[in-house]
Short mmCIF file of C-alpha atoms in Angstrom, two decimals:
data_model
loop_
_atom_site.label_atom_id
_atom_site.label_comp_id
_atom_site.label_asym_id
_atom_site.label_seq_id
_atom_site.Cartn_x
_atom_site.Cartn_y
_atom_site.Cartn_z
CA UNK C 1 0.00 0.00 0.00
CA UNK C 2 1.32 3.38 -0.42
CA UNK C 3 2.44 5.92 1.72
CA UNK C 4 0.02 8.41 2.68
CA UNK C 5 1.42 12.39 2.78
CA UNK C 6 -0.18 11.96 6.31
CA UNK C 7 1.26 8.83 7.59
CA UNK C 8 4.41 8.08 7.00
CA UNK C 9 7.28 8.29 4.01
CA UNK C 10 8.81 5.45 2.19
CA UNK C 11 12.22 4.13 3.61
CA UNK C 12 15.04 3.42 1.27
CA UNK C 13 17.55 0.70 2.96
CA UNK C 14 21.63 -0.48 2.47
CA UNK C 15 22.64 -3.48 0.69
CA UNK C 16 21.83 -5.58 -2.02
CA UNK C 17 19.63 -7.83 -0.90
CA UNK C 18 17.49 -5.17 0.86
CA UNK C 19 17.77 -2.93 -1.59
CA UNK C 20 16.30 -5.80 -4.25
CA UNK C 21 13.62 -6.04 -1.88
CA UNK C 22 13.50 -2.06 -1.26
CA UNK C 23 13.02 -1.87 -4.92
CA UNK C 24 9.68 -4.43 -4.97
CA UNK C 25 8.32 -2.52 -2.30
CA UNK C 26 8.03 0.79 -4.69
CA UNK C 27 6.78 -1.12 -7.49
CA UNK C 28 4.34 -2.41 -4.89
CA UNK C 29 3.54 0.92 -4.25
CA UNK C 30 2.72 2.17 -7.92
CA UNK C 31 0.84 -0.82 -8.59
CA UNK C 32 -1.37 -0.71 -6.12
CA UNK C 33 -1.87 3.49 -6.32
CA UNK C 34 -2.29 3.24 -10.23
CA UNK C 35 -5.43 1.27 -10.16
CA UNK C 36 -6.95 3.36 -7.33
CA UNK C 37 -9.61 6.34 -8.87
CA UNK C 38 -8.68 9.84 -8.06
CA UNK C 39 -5.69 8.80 -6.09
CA UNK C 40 -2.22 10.64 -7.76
CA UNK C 41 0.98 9.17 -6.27
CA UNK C 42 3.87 11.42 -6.14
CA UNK C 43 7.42 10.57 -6.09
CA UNK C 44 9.62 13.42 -4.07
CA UNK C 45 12.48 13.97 -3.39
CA UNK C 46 14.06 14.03 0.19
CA UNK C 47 14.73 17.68 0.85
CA UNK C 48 10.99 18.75 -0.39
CA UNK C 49 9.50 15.64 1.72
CA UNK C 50 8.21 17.40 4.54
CA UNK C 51 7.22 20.61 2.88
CA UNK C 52 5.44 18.52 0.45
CA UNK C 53 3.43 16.96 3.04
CA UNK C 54 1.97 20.62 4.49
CA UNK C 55 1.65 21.25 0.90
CA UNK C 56 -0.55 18.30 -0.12
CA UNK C 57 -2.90 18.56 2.64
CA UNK C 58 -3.66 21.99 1.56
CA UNK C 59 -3.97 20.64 -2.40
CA UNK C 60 -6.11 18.05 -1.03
CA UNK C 61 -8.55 20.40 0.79
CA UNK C 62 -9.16 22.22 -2.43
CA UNK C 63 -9.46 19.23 -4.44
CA UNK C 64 -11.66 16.96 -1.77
CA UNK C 65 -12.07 14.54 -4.34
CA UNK C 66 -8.49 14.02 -5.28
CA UNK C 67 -5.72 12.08 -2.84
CA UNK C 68 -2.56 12.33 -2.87
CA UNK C 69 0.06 9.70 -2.13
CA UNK C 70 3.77 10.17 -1.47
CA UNK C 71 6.89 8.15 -1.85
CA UNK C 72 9.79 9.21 -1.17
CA UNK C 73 13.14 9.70 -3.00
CA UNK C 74 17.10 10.62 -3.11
CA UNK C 75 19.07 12.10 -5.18
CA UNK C 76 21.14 9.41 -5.39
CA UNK C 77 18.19 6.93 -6.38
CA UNK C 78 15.81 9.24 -8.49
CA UNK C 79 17.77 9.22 -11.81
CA UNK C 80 17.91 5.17 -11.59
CA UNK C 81 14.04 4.28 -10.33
CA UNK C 82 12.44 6.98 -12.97
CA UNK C 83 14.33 5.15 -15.69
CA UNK C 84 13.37 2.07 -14.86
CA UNK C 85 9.58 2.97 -14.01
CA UNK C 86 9.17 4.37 -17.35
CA UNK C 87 10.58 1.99 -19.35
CA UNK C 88 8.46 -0.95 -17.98
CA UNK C 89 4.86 1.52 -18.30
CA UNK C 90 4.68 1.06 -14.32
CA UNK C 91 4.82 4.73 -13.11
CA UNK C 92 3.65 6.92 -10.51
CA UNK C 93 1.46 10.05 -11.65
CA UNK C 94 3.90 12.72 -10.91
CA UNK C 95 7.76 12.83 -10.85
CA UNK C 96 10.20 15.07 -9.16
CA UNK C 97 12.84 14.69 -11.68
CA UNK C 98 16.56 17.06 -12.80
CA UNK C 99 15.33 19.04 -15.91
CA UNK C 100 18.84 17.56 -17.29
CA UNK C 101 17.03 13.85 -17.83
CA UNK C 102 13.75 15.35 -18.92
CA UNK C 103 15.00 15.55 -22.89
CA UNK C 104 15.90 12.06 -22.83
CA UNK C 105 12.83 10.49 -21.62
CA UNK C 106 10.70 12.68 -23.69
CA UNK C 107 12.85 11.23 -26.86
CA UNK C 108 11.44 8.27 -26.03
CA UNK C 109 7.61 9.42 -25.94
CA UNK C 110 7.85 8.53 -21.98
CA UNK C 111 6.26 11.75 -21.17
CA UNK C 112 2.48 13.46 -20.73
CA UNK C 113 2.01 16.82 -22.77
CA UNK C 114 2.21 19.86 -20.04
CA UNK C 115 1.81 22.45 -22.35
CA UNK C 116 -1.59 23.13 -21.30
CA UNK C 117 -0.60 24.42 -18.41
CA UNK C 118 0.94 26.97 -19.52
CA UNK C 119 -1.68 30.64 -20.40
CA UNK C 120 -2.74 33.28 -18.29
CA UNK C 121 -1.87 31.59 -15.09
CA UNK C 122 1.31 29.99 -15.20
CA UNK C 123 2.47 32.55 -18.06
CA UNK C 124 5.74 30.72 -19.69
CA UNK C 125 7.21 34.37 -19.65
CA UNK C 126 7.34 34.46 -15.98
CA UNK C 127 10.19 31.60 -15.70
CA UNK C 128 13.61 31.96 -15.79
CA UNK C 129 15.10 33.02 -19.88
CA UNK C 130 14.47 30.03 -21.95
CA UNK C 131 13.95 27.47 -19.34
CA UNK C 132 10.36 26.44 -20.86
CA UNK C 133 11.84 26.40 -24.47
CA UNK C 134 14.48 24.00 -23.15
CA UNK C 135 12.01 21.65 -22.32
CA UNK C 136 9.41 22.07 -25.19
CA UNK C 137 10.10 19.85 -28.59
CA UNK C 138 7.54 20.19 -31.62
CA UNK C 139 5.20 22.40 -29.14
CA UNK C 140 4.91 20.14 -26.86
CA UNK C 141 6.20 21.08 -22.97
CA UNK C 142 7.10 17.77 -21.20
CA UNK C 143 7.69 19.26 -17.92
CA UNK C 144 6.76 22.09 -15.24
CA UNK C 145 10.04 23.24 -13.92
CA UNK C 146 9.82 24.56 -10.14
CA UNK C 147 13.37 24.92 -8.96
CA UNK C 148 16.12 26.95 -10.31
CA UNK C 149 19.53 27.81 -9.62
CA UNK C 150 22.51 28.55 -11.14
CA UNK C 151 26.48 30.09 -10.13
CA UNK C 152 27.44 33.37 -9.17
CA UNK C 153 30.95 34.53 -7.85
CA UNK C 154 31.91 34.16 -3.95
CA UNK C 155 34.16 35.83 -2.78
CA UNK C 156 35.81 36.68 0.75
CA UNK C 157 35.82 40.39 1.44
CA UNK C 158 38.84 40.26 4.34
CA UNK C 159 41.37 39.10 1.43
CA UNK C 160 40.17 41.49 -0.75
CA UNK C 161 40.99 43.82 1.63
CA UNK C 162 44.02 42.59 2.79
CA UNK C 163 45.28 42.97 -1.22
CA UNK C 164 44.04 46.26 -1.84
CA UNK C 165 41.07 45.32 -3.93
CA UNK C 166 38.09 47.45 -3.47
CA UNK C 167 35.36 45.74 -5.27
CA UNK C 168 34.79 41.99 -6.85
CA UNK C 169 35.94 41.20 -10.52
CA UNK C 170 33.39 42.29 -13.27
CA UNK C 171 35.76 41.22 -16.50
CA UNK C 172 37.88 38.47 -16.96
CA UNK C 173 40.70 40.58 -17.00
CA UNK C 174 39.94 41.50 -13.62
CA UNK C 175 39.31 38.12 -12.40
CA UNK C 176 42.70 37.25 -13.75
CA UNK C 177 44.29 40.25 -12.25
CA UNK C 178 42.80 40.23 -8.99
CA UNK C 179 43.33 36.15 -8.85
CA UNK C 180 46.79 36.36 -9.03
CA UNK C 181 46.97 39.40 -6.04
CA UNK C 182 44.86 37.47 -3.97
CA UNK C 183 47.57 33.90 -4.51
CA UNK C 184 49.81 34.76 -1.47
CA UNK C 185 51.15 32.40 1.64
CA UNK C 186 48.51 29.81 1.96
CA UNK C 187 45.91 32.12 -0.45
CA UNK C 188 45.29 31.34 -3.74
CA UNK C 189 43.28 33.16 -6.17
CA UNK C 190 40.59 30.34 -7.10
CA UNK C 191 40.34 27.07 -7.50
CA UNK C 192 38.23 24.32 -9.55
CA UNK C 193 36.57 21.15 -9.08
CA UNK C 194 39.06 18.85 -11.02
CA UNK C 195 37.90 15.87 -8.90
CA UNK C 196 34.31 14.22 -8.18
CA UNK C 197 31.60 14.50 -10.67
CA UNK C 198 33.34 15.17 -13.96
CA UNK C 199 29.97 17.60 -14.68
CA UNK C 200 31.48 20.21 -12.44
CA UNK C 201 34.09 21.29 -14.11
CA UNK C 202 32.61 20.79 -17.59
CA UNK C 203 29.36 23.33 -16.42
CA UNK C 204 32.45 26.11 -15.25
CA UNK C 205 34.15 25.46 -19.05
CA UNK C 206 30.62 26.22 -20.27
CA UNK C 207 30.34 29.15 -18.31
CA UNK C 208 32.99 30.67 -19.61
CA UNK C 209 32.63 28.92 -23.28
CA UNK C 210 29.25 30.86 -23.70
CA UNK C 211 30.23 34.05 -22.02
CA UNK C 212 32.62 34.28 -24.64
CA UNK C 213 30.04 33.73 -27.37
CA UNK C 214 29.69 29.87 -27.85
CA UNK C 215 25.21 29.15 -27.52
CA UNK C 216 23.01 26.59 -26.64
CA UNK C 217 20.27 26.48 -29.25
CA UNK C 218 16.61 25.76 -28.36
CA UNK C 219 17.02 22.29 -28.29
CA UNK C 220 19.20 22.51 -25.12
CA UNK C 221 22.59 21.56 -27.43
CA UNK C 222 25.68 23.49 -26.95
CA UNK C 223 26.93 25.18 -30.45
CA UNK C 224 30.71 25.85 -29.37
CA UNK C 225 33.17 27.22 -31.53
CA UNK C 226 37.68 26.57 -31.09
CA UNK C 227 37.71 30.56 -29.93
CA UNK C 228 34.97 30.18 -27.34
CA UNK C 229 36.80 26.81 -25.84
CA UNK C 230 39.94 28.13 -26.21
CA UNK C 231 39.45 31.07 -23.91
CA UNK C 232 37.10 29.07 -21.55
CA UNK C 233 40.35 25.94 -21.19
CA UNK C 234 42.59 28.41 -20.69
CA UNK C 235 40.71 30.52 -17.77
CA UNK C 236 40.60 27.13 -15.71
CA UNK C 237 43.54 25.02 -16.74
CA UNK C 238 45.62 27.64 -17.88
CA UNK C 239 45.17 28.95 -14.19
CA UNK C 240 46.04 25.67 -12.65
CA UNK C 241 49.15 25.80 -14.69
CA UNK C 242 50.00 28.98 -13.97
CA UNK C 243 49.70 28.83 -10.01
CA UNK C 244 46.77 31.48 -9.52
CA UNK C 245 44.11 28.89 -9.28
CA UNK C 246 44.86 26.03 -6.53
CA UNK C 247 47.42 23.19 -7.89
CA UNK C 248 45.48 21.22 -5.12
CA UNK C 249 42.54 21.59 -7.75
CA UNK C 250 43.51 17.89 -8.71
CA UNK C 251 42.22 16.33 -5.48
CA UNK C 252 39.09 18.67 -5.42
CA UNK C 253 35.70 18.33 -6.04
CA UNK C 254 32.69 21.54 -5.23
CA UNK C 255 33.59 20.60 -1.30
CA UNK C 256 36.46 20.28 -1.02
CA UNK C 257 36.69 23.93 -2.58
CA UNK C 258 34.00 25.00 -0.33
CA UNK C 259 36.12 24.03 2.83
CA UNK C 260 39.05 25.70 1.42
CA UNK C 261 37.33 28.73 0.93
CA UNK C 262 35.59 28.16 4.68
CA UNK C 263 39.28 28.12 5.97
CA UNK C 264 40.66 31.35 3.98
CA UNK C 265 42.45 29.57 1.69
CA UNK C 266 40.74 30.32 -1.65
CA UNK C 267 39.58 33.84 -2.28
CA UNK C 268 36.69 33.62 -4.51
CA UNK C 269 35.37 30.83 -7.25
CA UNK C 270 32.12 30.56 -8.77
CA UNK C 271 29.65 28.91 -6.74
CA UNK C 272 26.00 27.75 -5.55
CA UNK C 273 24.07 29.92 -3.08
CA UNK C 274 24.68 26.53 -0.91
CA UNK C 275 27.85 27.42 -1.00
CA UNK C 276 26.69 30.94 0.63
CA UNK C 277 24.37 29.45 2.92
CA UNK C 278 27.10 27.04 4.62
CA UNK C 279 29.74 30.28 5.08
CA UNK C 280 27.05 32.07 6.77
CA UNK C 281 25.97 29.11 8.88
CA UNK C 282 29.71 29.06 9.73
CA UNK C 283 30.57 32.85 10.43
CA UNK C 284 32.86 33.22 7.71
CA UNK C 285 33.25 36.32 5.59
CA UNK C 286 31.41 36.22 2.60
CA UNK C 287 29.79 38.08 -0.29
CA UNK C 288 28.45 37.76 -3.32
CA UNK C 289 28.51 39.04 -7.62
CA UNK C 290 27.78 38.57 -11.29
CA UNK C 291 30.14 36.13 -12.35
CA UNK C 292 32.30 38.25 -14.53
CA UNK C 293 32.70 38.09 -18.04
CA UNK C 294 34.50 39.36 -21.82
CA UNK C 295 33.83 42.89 -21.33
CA UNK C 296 31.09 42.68 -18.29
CA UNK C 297 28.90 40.02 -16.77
CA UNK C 298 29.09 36.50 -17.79
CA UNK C 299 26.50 33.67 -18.35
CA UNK C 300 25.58 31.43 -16.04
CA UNK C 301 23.99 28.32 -16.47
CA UNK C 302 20.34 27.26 -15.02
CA UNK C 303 19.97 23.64 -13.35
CA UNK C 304 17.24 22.70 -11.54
CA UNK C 305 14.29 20.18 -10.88
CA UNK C 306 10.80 20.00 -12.60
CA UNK C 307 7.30 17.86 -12.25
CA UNK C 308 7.07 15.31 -15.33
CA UNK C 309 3.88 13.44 -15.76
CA UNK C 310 4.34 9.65 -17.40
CA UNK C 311 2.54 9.38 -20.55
CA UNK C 312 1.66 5.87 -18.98
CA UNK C 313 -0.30 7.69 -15.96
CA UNK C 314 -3.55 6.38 -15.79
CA UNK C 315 -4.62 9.48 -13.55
CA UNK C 316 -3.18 12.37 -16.05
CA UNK C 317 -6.21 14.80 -15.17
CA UNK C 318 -5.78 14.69 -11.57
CA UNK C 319 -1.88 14.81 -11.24
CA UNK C 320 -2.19 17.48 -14.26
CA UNK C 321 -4.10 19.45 -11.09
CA UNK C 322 -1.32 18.84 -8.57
CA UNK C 323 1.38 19.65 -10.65
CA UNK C 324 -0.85 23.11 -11.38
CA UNK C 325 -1.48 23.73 -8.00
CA UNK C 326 3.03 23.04 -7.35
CA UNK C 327 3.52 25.71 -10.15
CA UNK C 328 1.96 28.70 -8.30
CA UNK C 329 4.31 30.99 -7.32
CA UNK C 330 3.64 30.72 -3.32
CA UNK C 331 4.28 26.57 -3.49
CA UNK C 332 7.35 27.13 -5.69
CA UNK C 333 8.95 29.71 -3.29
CA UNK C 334 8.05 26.60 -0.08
CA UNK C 335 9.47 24.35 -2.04
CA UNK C 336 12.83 25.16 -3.48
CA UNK C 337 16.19 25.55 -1.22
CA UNK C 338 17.48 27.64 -4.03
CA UNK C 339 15.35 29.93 -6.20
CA UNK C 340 12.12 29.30 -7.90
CA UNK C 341 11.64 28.38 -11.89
CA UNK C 342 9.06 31.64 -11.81
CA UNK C 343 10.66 35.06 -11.24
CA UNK C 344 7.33 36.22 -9.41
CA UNK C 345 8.20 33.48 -6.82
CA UNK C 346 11.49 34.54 -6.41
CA UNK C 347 9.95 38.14 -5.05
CA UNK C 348 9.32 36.38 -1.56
CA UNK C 349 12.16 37.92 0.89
CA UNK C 350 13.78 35.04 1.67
CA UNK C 351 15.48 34.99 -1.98
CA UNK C 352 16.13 38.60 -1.45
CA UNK C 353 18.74 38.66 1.02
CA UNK C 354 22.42 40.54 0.27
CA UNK C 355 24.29 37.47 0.23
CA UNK C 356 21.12 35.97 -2.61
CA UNK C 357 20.64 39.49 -4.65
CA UNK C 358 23.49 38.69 -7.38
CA UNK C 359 21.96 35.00 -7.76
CA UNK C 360 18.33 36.33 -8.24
CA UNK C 361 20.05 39.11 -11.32
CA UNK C 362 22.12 36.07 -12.61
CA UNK C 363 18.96 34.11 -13.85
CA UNK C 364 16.60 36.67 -14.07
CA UNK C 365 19.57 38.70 -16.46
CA UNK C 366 22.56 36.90 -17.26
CA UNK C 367 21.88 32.88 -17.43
CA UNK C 368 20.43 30.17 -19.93
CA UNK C 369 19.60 26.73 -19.51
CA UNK C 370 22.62 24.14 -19.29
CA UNK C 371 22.86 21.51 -21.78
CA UNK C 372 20.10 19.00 -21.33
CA UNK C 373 20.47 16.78 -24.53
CA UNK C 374 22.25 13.31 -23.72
CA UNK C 375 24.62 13.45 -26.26
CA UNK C 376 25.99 16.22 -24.53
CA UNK C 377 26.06 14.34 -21.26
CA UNK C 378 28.36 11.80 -23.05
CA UNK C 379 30.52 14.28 -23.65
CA UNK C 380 30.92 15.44 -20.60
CA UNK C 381 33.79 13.11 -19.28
CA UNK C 382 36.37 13.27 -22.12
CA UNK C 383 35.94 17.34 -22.05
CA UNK C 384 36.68 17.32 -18.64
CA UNK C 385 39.53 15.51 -19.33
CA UNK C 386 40.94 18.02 -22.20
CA UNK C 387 40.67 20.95 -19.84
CA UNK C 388 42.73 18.32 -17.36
CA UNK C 389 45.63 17.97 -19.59
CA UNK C 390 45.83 21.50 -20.27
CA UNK C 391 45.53 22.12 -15.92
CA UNK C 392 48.58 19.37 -16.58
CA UNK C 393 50.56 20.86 -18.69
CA UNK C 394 50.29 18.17 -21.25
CA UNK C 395 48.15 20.28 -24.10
CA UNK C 396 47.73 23.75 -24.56
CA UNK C 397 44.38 25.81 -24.81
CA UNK C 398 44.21 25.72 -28.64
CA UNK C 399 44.94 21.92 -28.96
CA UNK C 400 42.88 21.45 -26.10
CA UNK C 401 39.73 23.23 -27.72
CA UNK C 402 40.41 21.72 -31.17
CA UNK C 403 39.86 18.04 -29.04
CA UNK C 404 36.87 19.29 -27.62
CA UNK C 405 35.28 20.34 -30.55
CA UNK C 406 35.79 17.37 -32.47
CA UNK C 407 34.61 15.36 -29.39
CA UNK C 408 31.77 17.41 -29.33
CA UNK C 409 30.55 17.65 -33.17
CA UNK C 410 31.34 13.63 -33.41
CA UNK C 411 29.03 13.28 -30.74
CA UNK C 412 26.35 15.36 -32.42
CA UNK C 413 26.78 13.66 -35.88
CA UNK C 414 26.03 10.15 -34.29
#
C-alpha cells in the first residue's frame, strides 16, 4: 500500500539484498496506487518531503475529491528508479525529476504533454530566460520546472581587503588580475573542481565557453566554436598551470573547494548559493557578484528540478491538477532551497537577502539553460579531461579546444 502524505514516508535501505527487496516494495507501491480512482501518487524527493506533506494537505482540501500519495526519494536513487519505471509503463502520476534527464525520456515518448498548463496563469514568460523552451520539442512542454539555480561569484571580502582590492571582478581581466593578487602564503586566487563529478568542471568550461560567445540552441545543445573553448580551457587550466588557481585543484571536487574557501584559503570561485548558505551558517566572511565576463557580466547556467507526468499515468487529469497547483508561485517559493523556476516566486524575501541578490540578477539577467540533450552528457567526461591535460601541462588551450570540438561535433553527428 502506499504511503500516505499523512502517515508516513517510504524508507530506502543499504545493501543488495534489501535494496532488491527495497526496490519491490516501490513497485508495490505504484501498482497498487495506479489502479486506485482519483488517487495521484507522487514521487519526491528528500529535501521537499516534509514541505510537500503541508503542501498536499492543503492541495487536497481544495481538491476533496483528489488524494494524494507520497513516496519518497534521493538524489542518489531518483535518476535510476524513474528510468526504470518508465521503461516498464509502471509509473507513478507525478515525478520530481533534474530538468537535465527530462529531454531524454521525452525522446522516447515517456512523457504526458504539459503544455496546457501553460496561459494566463502559469504565463511561460514568468520563468527563468528560456527554461520552458528547453524543455518544449515540436510544441509540446514535457515538464513544469519549479526549482532553479545557477552560479554566481563568492568571494571573501577580508582578502580582498588585505590585497588592496576594493570591489569583486566584473571582466575576466579582472578576475585574472585580482586572482593572481589574492595567490599569497597559503591564499590562492581560485580554485576548480578537477575531482568528483566530472559535470562540475565541464558546467564552469561552459560558463565561460558561452560568455565568450559559444550558444546553446533551443534544443538545449551546446553550439561551441575553437575561440569560445579556447578562452574558456585556458581561464581554468591555464590557471592551474599557472599557479593562480589552486594546484590542489587535482584532489578537489565543489567541497572540497568550499572548505578551502571556509578556511581562507581560496579567495573567490564561482559557486551555488549553498555554498553561501554554509559560510554564513559558519561565520565566515562572505559576499556575493555577477560572475564576470569578456567585457562585463558572464552567463551562467540554469539547473534545476521540474514535475514530469508519465505518458503511462492512468490518472493524467488529476496529477495534471497537482502539478498546477506546485507551479503557483507561493508553493514554488516553499518548495525550493534555491530559487524558484518563476521570477514572481522569487519576489518572496527570503530569496532577497544581500548574500542571494546577485543570484536572483544572474537568472533573471545573465543565465540560460545548461545543456540538457544526452549526447551532450556523453561528452561530458572526455571534455573534462581536455581541460585536465591543459591544468597538466600536457596540451595547450588551442589543442585542447580543437579536441573538444571534435569530441563534441562527433558526438552530435552520431
Amino acid at each position: 500500500m502506499a504511503v500516505k502524505a499523512r502517515t508516513g514516508i517510504f524508507l530506502g535501505v543499504a545493501g543488495l539484498t534489501v535494496a532488491a527487496i527495497a526496490a519491490t516494495v516501490v513497485v508495490n507501491v505504484v501498482q497498487n496506487s495506479s489502479g486506485d480512482e482519483d488517487v495521484v501518487t507522487w514521487w519526491v524527493p528528500d529535501w521537499d518531503y516534509q514541505t510537500a506533506v503541508d503542501l498536499v494537505a492543503e492541495f487536497e482540501r481544495q481538491h476533496p475529491d483528489i488524494s494524494v500519495e507520497l513516496v519518497q526519494t534521493t538524489g542518489d536513487t531518483v535518476a535510476n528508479r524513474t528510468s526504470v519505471a518508465l521503461d516498464s509503463g509502471n509509473v507513478p502520476d507525478v515525478i520530481t525529476e533534474s530538468i537535465a534527464r527530462v529531454r531524454g525520456y521525452a525522446d522516447k515518448g515517456q512523457l504526458a504533454d504539459l503544455s496546457g498548463l501553460f496561459g494566463e496563469d502559469i504565463p511561460a514568460d514568468d520563468f527563468a530566460p528560456g527554461l520552458v523552451d528547453s524543455l518544449t520539442i515540436d510544441g509540446a512542454t514535457y515538464a513544469m520546472p519549479y526549482r532553479w539555480a545557477t552560479n554566481a561569484l563568492i568571494y571573501n571580502p577580508e582578502l580582498f581587503e588585505a590585497a588592496g582590492i576594493e570591489e569583486p571582478p566584473a571582466t575576466w581581466d579582472e578576475f585574472v588580475e585580482d586572482a593572481r593578487a589574492l595567490t599569497s602564503g597559503d591564499a590562492v586566487g581560485t580554485a576548480w573542481p578537477v575531482q568528483g563529478d566530472p559535470s562540475d568542471l565541464t558546467l564552469r568550461f561552459l560558463e565561460f565557453a558561452v560568455s565568450g560567445g559559444a550558444t546553446i540552441n533551443g534544443d538545449g545543445i551546446p553550439e561551441l566554436t575553437e575561440e569560445s573553448s579556447r578562452a574558456a580551457v585556458e581561464m581554468i587550466g591555464g590557471a592551474i598551470a599557472e599557479g593562480w588557481a589552486s594546484p590542489s585543484s587535482f584532489e578537489l571536487d565543489n567541497t572540497g573547494i568550499r572548505e578551502l574557501f571556509l578556511q581562507g584559503r581560496v579567495a573567490m570561485y564561482p559557486g551555488g548559493v549553498f555554498d553561501v548558505d554554509e559560510a554564513q551558517a559558519q561565520g565566515a566572511p562572505v559576499a556575493t557578484a555577477p560572475l564576470p565576463g569578456p567585457e562585463g557580466p558572464g552567463t551562467g547556467l540554469g539547473v534545476g528540478w521540474a514535475y514530469v507526468v508519465p505518458e503511462a499515468s492512468s490518472h493524467q487529469d488529476d496529477a495534471a491538477e497537482l502539478v498546477r497547483f506546485l507551479a503557483r508561485p507561493e508553493s514554488m517559493a516553499e518548495l525550493t532551497l534555491t530559487f524558484p523556476a518563476r521570477t514572481s516566486a522569487s519576489e518572496d524575501a527570503r530569496f532577497q537577502t544581500p548574500e542571494r541578490v546577485a543570484y536572483a540578477g544572474q537568472l533573471a539577467e545573465h543565465s540560460v539553460p545548461a545543456p540538457n540533450d544526452p549526447r551532450w552528457t556523453a561528452s561530458i567526461q572526455p571534455v573534462h579531461d581536455q581541460i585536465q591535460e591543459v591544468a597538466l601541462g600536457r596540451e595547450t588551450p588551442a589543442e585542447a579546444a580543437a579536441n573538444i570540438q571534435r569530441i563534441v561535433d562527433q558526438a552530435f553527428a552520431e
